XYZ file of C-alpha atoms in Angstrom:
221
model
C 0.000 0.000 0.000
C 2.308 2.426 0.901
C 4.650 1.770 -2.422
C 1.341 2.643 -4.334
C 0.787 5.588 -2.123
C 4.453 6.982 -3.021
C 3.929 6.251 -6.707
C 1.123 8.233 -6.940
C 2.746 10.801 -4.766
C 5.805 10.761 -7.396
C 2.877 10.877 -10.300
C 1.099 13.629 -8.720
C 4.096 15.541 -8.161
C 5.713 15.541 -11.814
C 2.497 15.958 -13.510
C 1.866 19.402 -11.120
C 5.380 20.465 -11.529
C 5.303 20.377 -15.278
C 1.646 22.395 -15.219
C 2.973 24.919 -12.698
C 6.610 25.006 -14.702
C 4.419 26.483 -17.526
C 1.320 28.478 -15.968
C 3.571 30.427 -13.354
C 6.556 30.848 -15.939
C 5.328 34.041 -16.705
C 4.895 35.552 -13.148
C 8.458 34.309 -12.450
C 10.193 35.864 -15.438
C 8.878 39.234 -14.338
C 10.079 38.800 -10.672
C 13.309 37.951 -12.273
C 13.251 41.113 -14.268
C 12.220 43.169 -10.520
C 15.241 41.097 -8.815
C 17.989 41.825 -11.712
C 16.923 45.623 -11.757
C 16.477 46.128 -7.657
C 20.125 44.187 -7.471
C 22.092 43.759 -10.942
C 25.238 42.600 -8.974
C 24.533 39.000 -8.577
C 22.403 36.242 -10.640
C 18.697 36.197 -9.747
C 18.556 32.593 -9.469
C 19.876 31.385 -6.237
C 21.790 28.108 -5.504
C 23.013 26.124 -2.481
C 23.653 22.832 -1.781
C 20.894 21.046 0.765
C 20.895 17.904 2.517
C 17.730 15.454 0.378
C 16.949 11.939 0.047
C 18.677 9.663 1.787
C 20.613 12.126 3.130
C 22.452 12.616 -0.130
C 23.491 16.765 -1.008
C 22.026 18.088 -3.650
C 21.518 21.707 -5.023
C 18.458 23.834 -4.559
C 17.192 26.822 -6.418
C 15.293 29.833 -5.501
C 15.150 33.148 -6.405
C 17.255 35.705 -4.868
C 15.292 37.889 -2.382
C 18.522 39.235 -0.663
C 21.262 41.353 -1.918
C 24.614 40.395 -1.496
C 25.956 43.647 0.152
C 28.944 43.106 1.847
C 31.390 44.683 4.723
C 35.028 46.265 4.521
C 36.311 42.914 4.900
C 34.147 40.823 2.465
C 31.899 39.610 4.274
C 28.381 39.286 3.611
C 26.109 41.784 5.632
C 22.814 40.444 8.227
C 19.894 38.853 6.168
C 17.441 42.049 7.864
C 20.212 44.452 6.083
C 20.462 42.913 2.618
C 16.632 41.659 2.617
C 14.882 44.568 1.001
C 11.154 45.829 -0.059
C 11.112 44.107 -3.124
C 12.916 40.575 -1.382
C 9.806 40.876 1.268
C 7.088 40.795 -1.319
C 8.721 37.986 -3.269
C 9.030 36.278 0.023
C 5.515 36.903 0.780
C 4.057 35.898 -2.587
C 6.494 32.972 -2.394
C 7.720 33.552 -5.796
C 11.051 32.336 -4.294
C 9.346 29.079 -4.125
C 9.007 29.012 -8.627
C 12.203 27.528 -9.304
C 12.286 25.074 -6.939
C 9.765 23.570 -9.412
C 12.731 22.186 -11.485
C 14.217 19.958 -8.280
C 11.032 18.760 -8.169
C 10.787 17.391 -11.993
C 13.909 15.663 -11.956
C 13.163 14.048 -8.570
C 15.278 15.558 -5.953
C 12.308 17.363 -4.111
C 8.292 17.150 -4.118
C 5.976 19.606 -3.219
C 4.941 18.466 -0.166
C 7.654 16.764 2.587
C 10.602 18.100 5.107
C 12.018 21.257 3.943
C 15.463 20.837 2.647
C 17.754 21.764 5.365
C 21.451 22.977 5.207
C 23.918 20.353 6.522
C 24.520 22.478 9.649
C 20.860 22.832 10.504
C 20.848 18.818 10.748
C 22.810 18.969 14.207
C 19.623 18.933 16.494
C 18.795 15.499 15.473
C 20.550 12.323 16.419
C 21.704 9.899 13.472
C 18.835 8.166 13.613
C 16.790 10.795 13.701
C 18.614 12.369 10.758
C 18.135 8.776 8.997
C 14.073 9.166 9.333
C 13.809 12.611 8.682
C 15.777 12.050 5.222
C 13.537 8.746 4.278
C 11.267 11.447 2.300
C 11.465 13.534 -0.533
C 12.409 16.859 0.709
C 9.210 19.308 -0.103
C 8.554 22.785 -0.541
C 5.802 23.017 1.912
C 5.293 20.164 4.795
C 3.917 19.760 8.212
C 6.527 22.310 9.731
C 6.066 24.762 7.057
C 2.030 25.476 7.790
C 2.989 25.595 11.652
C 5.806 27.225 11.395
C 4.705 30.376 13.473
C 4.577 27.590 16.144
C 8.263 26.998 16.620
C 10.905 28.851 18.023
C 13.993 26.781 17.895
C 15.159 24.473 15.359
C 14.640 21.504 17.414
C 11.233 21.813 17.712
C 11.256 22.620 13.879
C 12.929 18.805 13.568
C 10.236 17.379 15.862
C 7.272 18.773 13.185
C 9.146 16.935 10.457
C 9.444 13.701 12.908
C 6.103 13.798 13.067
C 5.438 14.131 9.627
C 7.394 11.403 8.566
C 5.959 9.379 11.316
C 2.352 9.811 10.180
C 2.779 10.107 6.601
C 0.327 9.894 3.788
C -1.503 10.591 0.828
C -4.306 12.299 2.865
C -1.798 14.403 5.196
C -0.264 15.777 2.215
C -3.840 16.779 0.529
C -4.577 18.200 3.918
C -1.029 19.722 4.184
C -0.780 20.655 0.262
C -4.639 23.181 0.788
C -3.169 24.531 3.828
C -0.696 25.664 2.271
C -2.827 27.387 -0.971
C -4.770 29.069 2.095
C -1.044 30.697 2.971
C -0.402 31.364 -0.638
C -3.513 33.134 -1.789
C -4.024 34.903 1.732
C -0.246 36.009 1.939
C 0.568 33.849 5.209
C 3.752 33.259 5.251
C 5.317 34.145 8.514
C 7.040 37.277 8.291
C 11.144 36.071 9.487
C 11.204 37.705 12.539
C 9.080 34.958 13.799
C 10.946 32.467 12.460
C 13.282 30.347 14.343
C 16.653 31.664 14.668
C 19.350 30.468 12.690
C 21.557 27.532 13.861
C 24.209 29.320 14.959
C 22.699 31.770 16.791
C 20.669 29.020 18.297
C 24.049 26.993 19.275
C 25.376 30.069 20.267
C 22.645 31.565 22.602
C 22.529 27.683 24.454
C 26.476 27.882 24.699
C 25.722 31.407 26.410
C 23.385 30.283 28.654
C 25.402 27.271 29.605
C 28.529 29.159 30.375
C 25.819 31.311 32.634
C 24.905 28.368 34.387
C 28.155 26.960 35.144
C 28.887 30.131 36.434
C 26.200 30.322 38.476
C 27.027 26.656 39.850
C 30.838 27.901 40.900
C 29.643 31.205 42.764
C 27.194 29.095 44.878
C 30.398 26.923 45.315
């Protein structure tokens, strides 16, 4: 059953891709046009390389929403400096999300499943817990996605996409795939400073506050 249930998932998900490749091809040529003119310096696709299937690397694409202003010394300025006006509203109307359509047609992603995570962000899980999470087809949108105003670290990010995996099937992901046209078409997406922090601020704020602790321990001593 659950062989059938990931064929059709597979079916489903090249069939959509190749629809939306062509219906939303002109929307994402003119946010290319907006991105290129707002911040010539750079291309307006963006690539990096994400942990997928099986926990094997492979390269993602979005477009850019940040510029790539950088410091004296070369390095690249905060996200809330270089994310302008026009990378909020192409966050917002997730036309970020557009090329992400072509990892899904060759069959590194799928629309719906555990957002692709950097290999650094994979740290709060144990192996095994690294193992599950990667038995699925990264996805665009997933269970942690639509709740993502709900978390505030990336562990409890991880646990959403435990769960996920955990529960999965074909009628999560309808249920998970209309939630997530609600927070398309009623421009839901959680703005980033409600997001969870990045992972190494995260590390770095629990490092801080267990070097406070310890020192806490040795003045009581």
């Amino acid at each position: 059953m659950k062989k059938l249930q990931f064929f059709i998932k597979r079916f489903f998900d090249f069939i959509f891709s190749f629809f939306l490749a062509v219906c939303s091809s002109p929307f994402l040529l003119i946010a290319m046009l907006i991105v290129k003119c707002c911040s010539p310096e750079s291309p307006v696709i963006f690539k990096q390389e994400r942990i997928g299937y099986k926990g094997k690397p492979f390269t993602v694409f979005k477009l850019r929403s940040m510029t790539n202003e950088r410091d004296a010394d070369g390095n690249l300025l905060p996200d809330e400096v270089r994310l302008k006006k026009w990378g909020k509203i192409i966050r917002k109307t997730n036309l970020d999300e557009i090329p992400q359509i072509f990892n899904i047609l060759i069959g590194q992603m799928s629309f719906i499943g555990p957002r692709p995570l950097l290999a650094k962000e994979m740290v709060v899980m144990n192996a095994d817990e690294q193992a599950k999470r990667q038995s699925l087809l990264p996805g665009i949108s997933g269970w942690e996605a639509i709740n993502e105003e709900k978390t505030s670290t990336r562990r409890e990010m991880a646990e959403y996409d435990l769960y996920y995996v955990d529960h999965w099937s074909l009628l999560m992901d309808t249920k998970i795939f209309f939630m997530t046209i609600f927070l398309i078409f009623g421009f839901g997406r959680p703005d980033d400073s409600v997001r969870a922090p990045k992972i190494e601020y995260e590390i770095a704020a629990e490092a801080e506050a267990k070097e406070e602790t310890e020192t806490k321990e040795v003045t009581k001593q």
